[in-house]
């Protein structure tokens, strides 16, 4: 759980996380002969696409007839097989792909035998998403729908395991009541193929209990968290018609047992008097904001995790230390983009709502750039 405190994820604000779907049509340089089990090709690319046709259709065997073929058939067959096994679906689902070729008068006849490591249902149900926002939305769905695993085909995404873990952390922060999903230490993340900008991504949560038991425990935890939050809000009514961000931060500060690097990372623990790690303070604050209809978004940057919250003056950054319970509390402070940049924090500004102050902010940001993490 403490790994959450050191990872530095990238994410996007809710308005920017609309799921991106991608579809493409491969140029057809092969033709169907007598039936769909026999294809005709004349080029190396046609050979590759013919093999992919059989794989994508989950055929266990097939025939390719090579007419007017000018290349080295055996060498090209080996290269084409390797290309198919490096294709996202091939890398994900094909266990072995064998071939035999025979010269028959004016053409070569290639017989394929394909064995799969995945079920037809798994292959058919793989959604395709585009870019970082599409990946993050699939991970958010994994958490919010309380799933055990997620498999999706990501295009225009070349991130590594660490980035996927980081995006999963932010998805967890957006669902403080689903505490089981916060434990990513046993999560297994696989890519098919390992590198590239178009890959199948598989995320498995390594729970020690079954999905039904997890769902039951999370339901009970969510009820306890709601009860604890309701009691705190009832005991600390707002000064005005609705709560301010500062008032909610004060509730978290007073409810928790103080900041502790080794403290609880759970919102319920932080709201129940336990010493809390920054992650626990942040998810507790996020939960209260959502309960009080204050827009809130988890953020990751060069110095760790924090929140962006909506205020009457616009979006502002809220750092964890605003909820530290000190003997001499530091003044409560929210930051604009420019103010936070001047303090040395960096984050990918493309994925978050701007926290600006008209006129002044433009001058503060002059010459400052937040590079991508």
XYZ file of C-alpha atoms in Angstrom:
373
model
C 0.000 0.000 0.000
C 2.832 2.374 0.741
C 3.920 2.028 -2.843
C 1.041 4.386 -3.587
C 2.948 7.180 -1.875
C 5.970 7.001 -4.127
C 4.430 6.447 -7.541
C 3.919 9.531 -9.671
C 1.017 8.853 -12.075
C -0.192 10.821 -15.060
C -3.901 11.317 -15.436
C -6.566 13.453 -17.000
C -9.430 15.472 -15.582
C -12.870 13.912 -15.805
C -13.906 16.115 -18.707
C -10.926 14.899 -20.711
C -11.372 11.196 -20.015
C -14.011 10.413 -22.608
C -13.183 6.980 -23.846
C -11.348 6.939 -27.134
C -12.237 4.094 -29.464
C -10.143 3.341 -32.518
C -10.968 1.216 -35.496
C -8.930 0.443 -38.566
C -9.257 -1.559 -41.749
C -6.225 -3.386 -43.057
C -5.586 -3.031 -46.761
C -6.766 -6.320 -48.267
C -4.006 -7.754 -50.443
C -5.313 -11.305 -50.345
C -8.471 -12.925 -51.708
C -10.803 -15.732 -50.661
C -10.653 -18.754 -52.953
C -13.298 -21.521 -52.773
C -14.246 -20.761 -49.155
C -12.984 -18.743 -46.202
C -10.517 -21.492 -45.285
C -8.500 -20.885 -48.475
C -6.917 -17.515 -49.216
C -4.884 -16.317 -52.179
C -1.946 -13.904 -51.870
C 0.832 -12.649 -54.156
C 3.025 -10.525 -51.849
C 4.739 -10.843 -48.500
C 2.300 -8.381 -46.937
C -0.556 -10.391 -48.390
C 0.957 -13.473 -46.744
C 1.124 -11.712 -43.352
C -2.409 -10.389 -43.652
C -3.688 -13.816 -44.647
C -2.209 -15.317 -41.496
C -3.754 -12.496 -39.444
C -7.105 -13.168 -41.107
C -7.079 -16.716 -39.764
C -5.887 -15.626 -36.311
C -8.434 -12.833 -35.955
C -11.148 -15.276 -37.011
C -9.819 -17.826 -34.515
C -9.381 -20.481 -37.168
C -7.403 -23.505 -36.056
C -6.220 -24.213 -39.584
C -6.220 -22.600 -42.992
C -4.716 -22.631 -46.451
C -2.878 -19.839 -48.256
C -2.090 -20.129 -51.970
C 0.797 -17.983 -53.128
C 0.558 -17.060 -56.796
C 3.249 -15.251 -58.787
C 5.331 -15.116 -55.639
C 8.787 -13.656 -56.254
C 10.227 -13.960 -52.730
C 11.885 -16.771 -50.801
C 8.798 -18.661 -49.648
C 10.321 -20.502 -46.678
C 12.166 -17.445 -45.362
C 9.107 -15.253 -45.838
C 6.860 -17.778 -44.087
C 9.123 -17.721 -41.034
C 9.234 -13.915 -41.076
C 5.459 -13.687 -41.522
C 4.869 -16.041 -38.595
C 7.096 -13.860 -36.423
C 5.212 -10.750 -37.566
C 1.884 -12.365 -36.628
C 3.214 -13.378 -33.219
C 4.234 -9.742 -32.670
C 0.817 -8.439 -33.706
C -1.219 -7.532 -30.577
C -3.864 -10.243 -31.009
C -1.317 -12.797 -32.155
C 0.986 -12.073 -29.223
C -1.948 -12.230 -26.802
C -3.813 -15.278 -28.057
C -1.622 -17.547 -30.223
C 0.335 -20.307 -28.520
C 1.918 -21.775 -31.661
C 1.550 -21.207 -35.408
C 2.906 -23.982 -37.646
C 3.090 -24.100 -41.428
C 3.969 -26.441 -44.272
C 4.419 -25.340 -47.884
C 4.137 -27.361 -51.084
C 4.863 -26.325 -54.648
C 1.862 -27.120 -56.887
C 2.403 -26.214 -60.533
C 1.870 -22.435 -60.676
C 1.547 -21.686 -56.973
C 2.700 -22.587 -53.468
C 0.145 -24.038 -51.089
C 0.734 -23.221 -47.432
C -1.102 -25.174 -44.743
C -1.420 -23.464 -41.362
C -2.107 -25.037 -37.980
C -2.841 -22.642 -35.126
C -3.095 -23.342 -31.399
C -4.464 -20.694 -29.026
C -3.758 -19.851 -25.402
C -6.953 -17.790 -24.999
C -10.612 -18.588 -25.387
C -12.681 -17.315 -28.283
C -14.733 -15.231 -25.845
C -11.619 -13.527 -24.470
C -10.513 -12.618 -27.978
C -13.930 -11.365 -29.074
C -14.508 -9.182 -26.022
C -11.293 -7.142 -26.179
C -12.240 -3.431 -26.449
C -9.957 -1.062 -28.339
C -9.086 2.328 -26.854
C -6.886 5.201 -27.928
C -4.090 6.940 -26.077
C -3.525 7.707 -22.428
C -7.099 8.808 -21.776
C -8.502 5.568 -23.171
C -6.136 3.486 -21.037
C -7.021 5.430 -17.924
C -10.729 5.017 -18.546
C -10.360 1.237 -18.822
C -8.478 1.208 -15.510
C -11.156 3.399 -13.943
C -13.777 0.931 -15.161
C -11.765 -1.922 -13.653
C -11.975 -0.213 -10.259
C -15.470 1.274 -10.293
C -17.063 -1.930 -11.623
C -15.123 -3.951 -9.013
C -13.575 -6.277 -11.554
C -10.740 -8.724 -10.988
C -9.016 -8.003 -14.297
C -9.088 -5.871 -17.421
C -7.963 -6.657 -20.972
C -7.975 -4.039 -23.703
C -6.206 -3.169 -26.953
C -4.474 0.206 -26.599
C -3.472 2.147 -29.698
C -1.106 5.144 -29.592
C 0.075 4.112 -26.138
C 3.702 3.170 -25.460
C 3.682 3.393 -21.654
C 5.372 0.800 -19.442
C 4.238 -1.191 -16.395
C 5.122 1.630 -14.041
C 2.881 4.055 -15.904
C -0.034 1.601 -15.900
C 0.447 1.098 -12.152
C 0.460 4.850 -11.712
C -2.733 5.272 -13.715
C -4.297 2.512 -11.632
C -3.346 4.415 -8.463
C -5.265 7.458 -9.690
C -8.241 5.276 -10.548
C -8.150 3.957 -6.974
C -7.969 7.480 -5.564
C -11.166 8.287 -7.424
C -12.945 5.426 -5.621
C -11.928 5.735 -1.933
C -14.665 3.320 -0.852
C -13.219 0.394 -2.857
C -10.281 -0.285 -0.585
C -9.375 -3.731 -1.945
C -8.525 -2.196 -5.304
C -5.989 0.093 -3.615
C -3.608 -2.797 -3.016
C -1.611 -2.908 -6.248
C 1.397 -4.698 -4.781
C 0.172 -8.017 -6.162
C -1.148 -6.642 -9.440
C 0.183 -8.342 -12.564
C 0.469 -6.181 -15.685
C 1.301 -7.739 -19.058
C 1.734 -6.315 -22.559
C 1.263 -8.155 -25.860
C 3.674 -7.525 -27.496
C 6.028 -6.181 -24.828
C 6.818 -2.946 -26.698
C 5.178 -0.805 -29.347
C 2.454 1.804 -29.729
C -0.346 -0.739 -30.261
C -0.597 -3.543 -27.715
C -3.021 -5.638 -25.735
C -2.787 -4.671 -22.065
C -3.810 -7.156 -19.385
C -4.177 -6.133 -15.739
C -4.884 -8.779 -13.092
C -5.513 -7.944 -9.444
C -3.863 -10.542 -7.242
C -6.486 -10.830 -4.536
C -6.107 -13.542 -1.932
C -9.899 -13.916 -1.808
C -12.562 -14.332 -4.458
C -14.414 -11.561 -6.267
C -17.662 -12.237 -4.388
C -15.914 -11.899 -1.014
C -14.137 -8.741 -2.180
C -17.436 -7.204 -3.293
C -19.053 -8.026 0.049
C -16.162 -6.568 2.066
C -16.078 -3.427 -0.065
C -19.821 -2.965 0.338
C -19.459 -3.162 4.110
C -16.455 -0.823 4.048
C -18.340 1.682 1.888
C -21.196 1.720 4.397
C -18.780 2.280 7.280
C -17.025 5.074 5.390
C -20.307 6.776 4.585
C -21.413 6.552 8.214
C -18.109 7.975 9.496
C -18.207 10.839 6.979
C -21.851 11.627 7.754
C -21.141 11.748 11.477
C -18.208 14.128 10.974
C -20.188 16.402 8.673
C -23.127 16.457 11.082
C -20.815 17.345 13.961
C -19.113 20.069 11.911
C -21.776 21.975 9.963
C -20.667 24.565 7.396
C -20.518 28.240 8.303
C -22.513 29.095 5.204
C -24.994 27.289 2.999
C -22.440 24.748 1.845
C -18.997 23.504 2.826
C -15.863 25.151 1.600
C -12.710 23.221 0.707
C -10.992 24.751 3.734
C -13.727 23.541 6.073
C -13.495 19.986 4.754
C -9.704 20.016 5.042
C -10.097 21.102 8.671
C -12.452 18.172 9.319
C -9.881 15.719 7.930
C -7.099 17.417 9.874
C -8.981 17.158 13.149
C -10.350 13.659 12.563
C -7.094 11.964 11.676
C -4.390 10.935 14.127
C -1.835 13.074 12.333
C 0.461 12.504 9.364
C 2.563 9.350 9.430
C 4.507 7.923 6.498
C 3.676 4.424 7.759
C 0.090 5.337 8.676
C -3.149 4.134 7.148
C -3.681 4.671 3.418
C -7.458 4.230 3.825
C -10.023 7.013 3.955
C -11.936 5.333 6.796
C -8.819 5.068 8.935
C -7.967 8.715 8.368
C -11.500 9.780 9.334
C -11.508 7.507 12.393
C -8.532 8.898 14.287
C -5.728 6.710 12.912
C -2.356 8.214 11.946
C -2.529 8.527 8.174
C -0.128 8.519 5.263
C -0.538 11.246 2.671
C -2.512 8.848 0.472
C -4.975 8.199 3.289
C -5.420 11.934 3.946
C -5.946 12.625 0.251
C -8.564 9.911 -0.312
C -10.367 10.992 2.870
C -10.441 14.567 1.605
C -11.547 13.452 -1.829
C -14.363 11.397 -0.344
C -15.662 14.325 1.710
C -15.497 16.595 -1.337
C -17.557 14.159 -3.372
C -20.053 13.776 -0.528
C -20.450 17.547 -0.503
C -20.697 17.881 -4.302
C -17.340 19.634 -4.657
C -15.576 18.727 -7.874
C -12.251 17.061 -7.133
C -9.564 15.352 -9.213
C -6.449 13.412 -8.115
C -3.171 14.693 -9.538
C 0.312 13.289 -9.900
C 3.470 15.233 -10.343
C 7.176 15.336 -9.727
C 6.751 15.570 -5.947
C 3.980 13.036 -5.418
C 0.204 13.062 -5.290
C -2.221 15.856 -4.534
C -5.715 17.052 -5.472
C -7.263 19.670 -7.693
C -10.478 21.044 -6.201
C -13.141 23.403 -7.492
C -13.565 26.690 -5.604
C -15.615 29.839 -6.276
C -12.379 31.376 -7.629
C -11.752 28.444 -10.008
C -9.765 25.239 -9.813
C -6.974 25.141 -7.242
C -4.262 22.697 -6.154
C -4.597 21.178 -2.683
C -1.416 19.630 -1.254
C -1.469 16.935 1.458
C 0.184 19.186 4.045
C -2.989 21.282 4.161
C -4.465 18.397 6.175
C -1.549 17.846 8.544
C -2.578 18.055 12.205
C 0.239 20.147 13.695
C 0.551 21.865 17.062
C 0.967 25.093 15.163
C -0.942 24.481 11.945
C 0.407 26.130 8.847
C -2.064 28.520 7.217
C -4.470 26.733 4.925
C -3.372 27.325 1.351
C -4.627 26.501 -2.137
C -2.389 27.137 -5.134
C -2.731 28.289 -8.696
C -0.642 26.674 -11.420
C 1.868 29.505 -11.363
C 2.283 29.437 -7.606
C 2.854 25.708 -7.580
C 5.361 25.918 -10.418
C 7.330 28.511 -8.497
C 7.552 26.073 -5.588
C 9.212 23.532 -7.860
C 6.278 21.203 -8.509
C 5.792 19.856 -12.024
C 2.957 17.926 -13.639
C 1.567 17.356 -17.101
C -0.725 20.343 -17.516
C -2.366 18.858 -20.615
C -4.294 16.372 -18.523
C -5.717 18.617 -15.812
C -8.007 21.624 -15.629
C -6.034 24.893 -15.464
C -5.768 26.457 -12.026
C -5.377 30.047 -13.102
C -6.076 33.538 -11.903
C -6.972 35.931 -14.705
C -4.278 38.479 -15.514
C -1.957 37.644 -12.643
C -1.517 34.021 -13.665
C -0.302 34.880 -17.138
C 2.543 36.915 -15.653
C 3.419 34.255 -13.098
C 3.612 31.567 -15.768
C 5.778 33.603 -18.099
C 8.884 31.604 -18.838
C 7.696 28.589 -16.808
C 6.812 25.324 -18.483
C 5.580 22.124 -16.904
C 7.233 19.320 -18.787
C 5.570 15.926 -19.109
C 6.362 13.468 -16.355
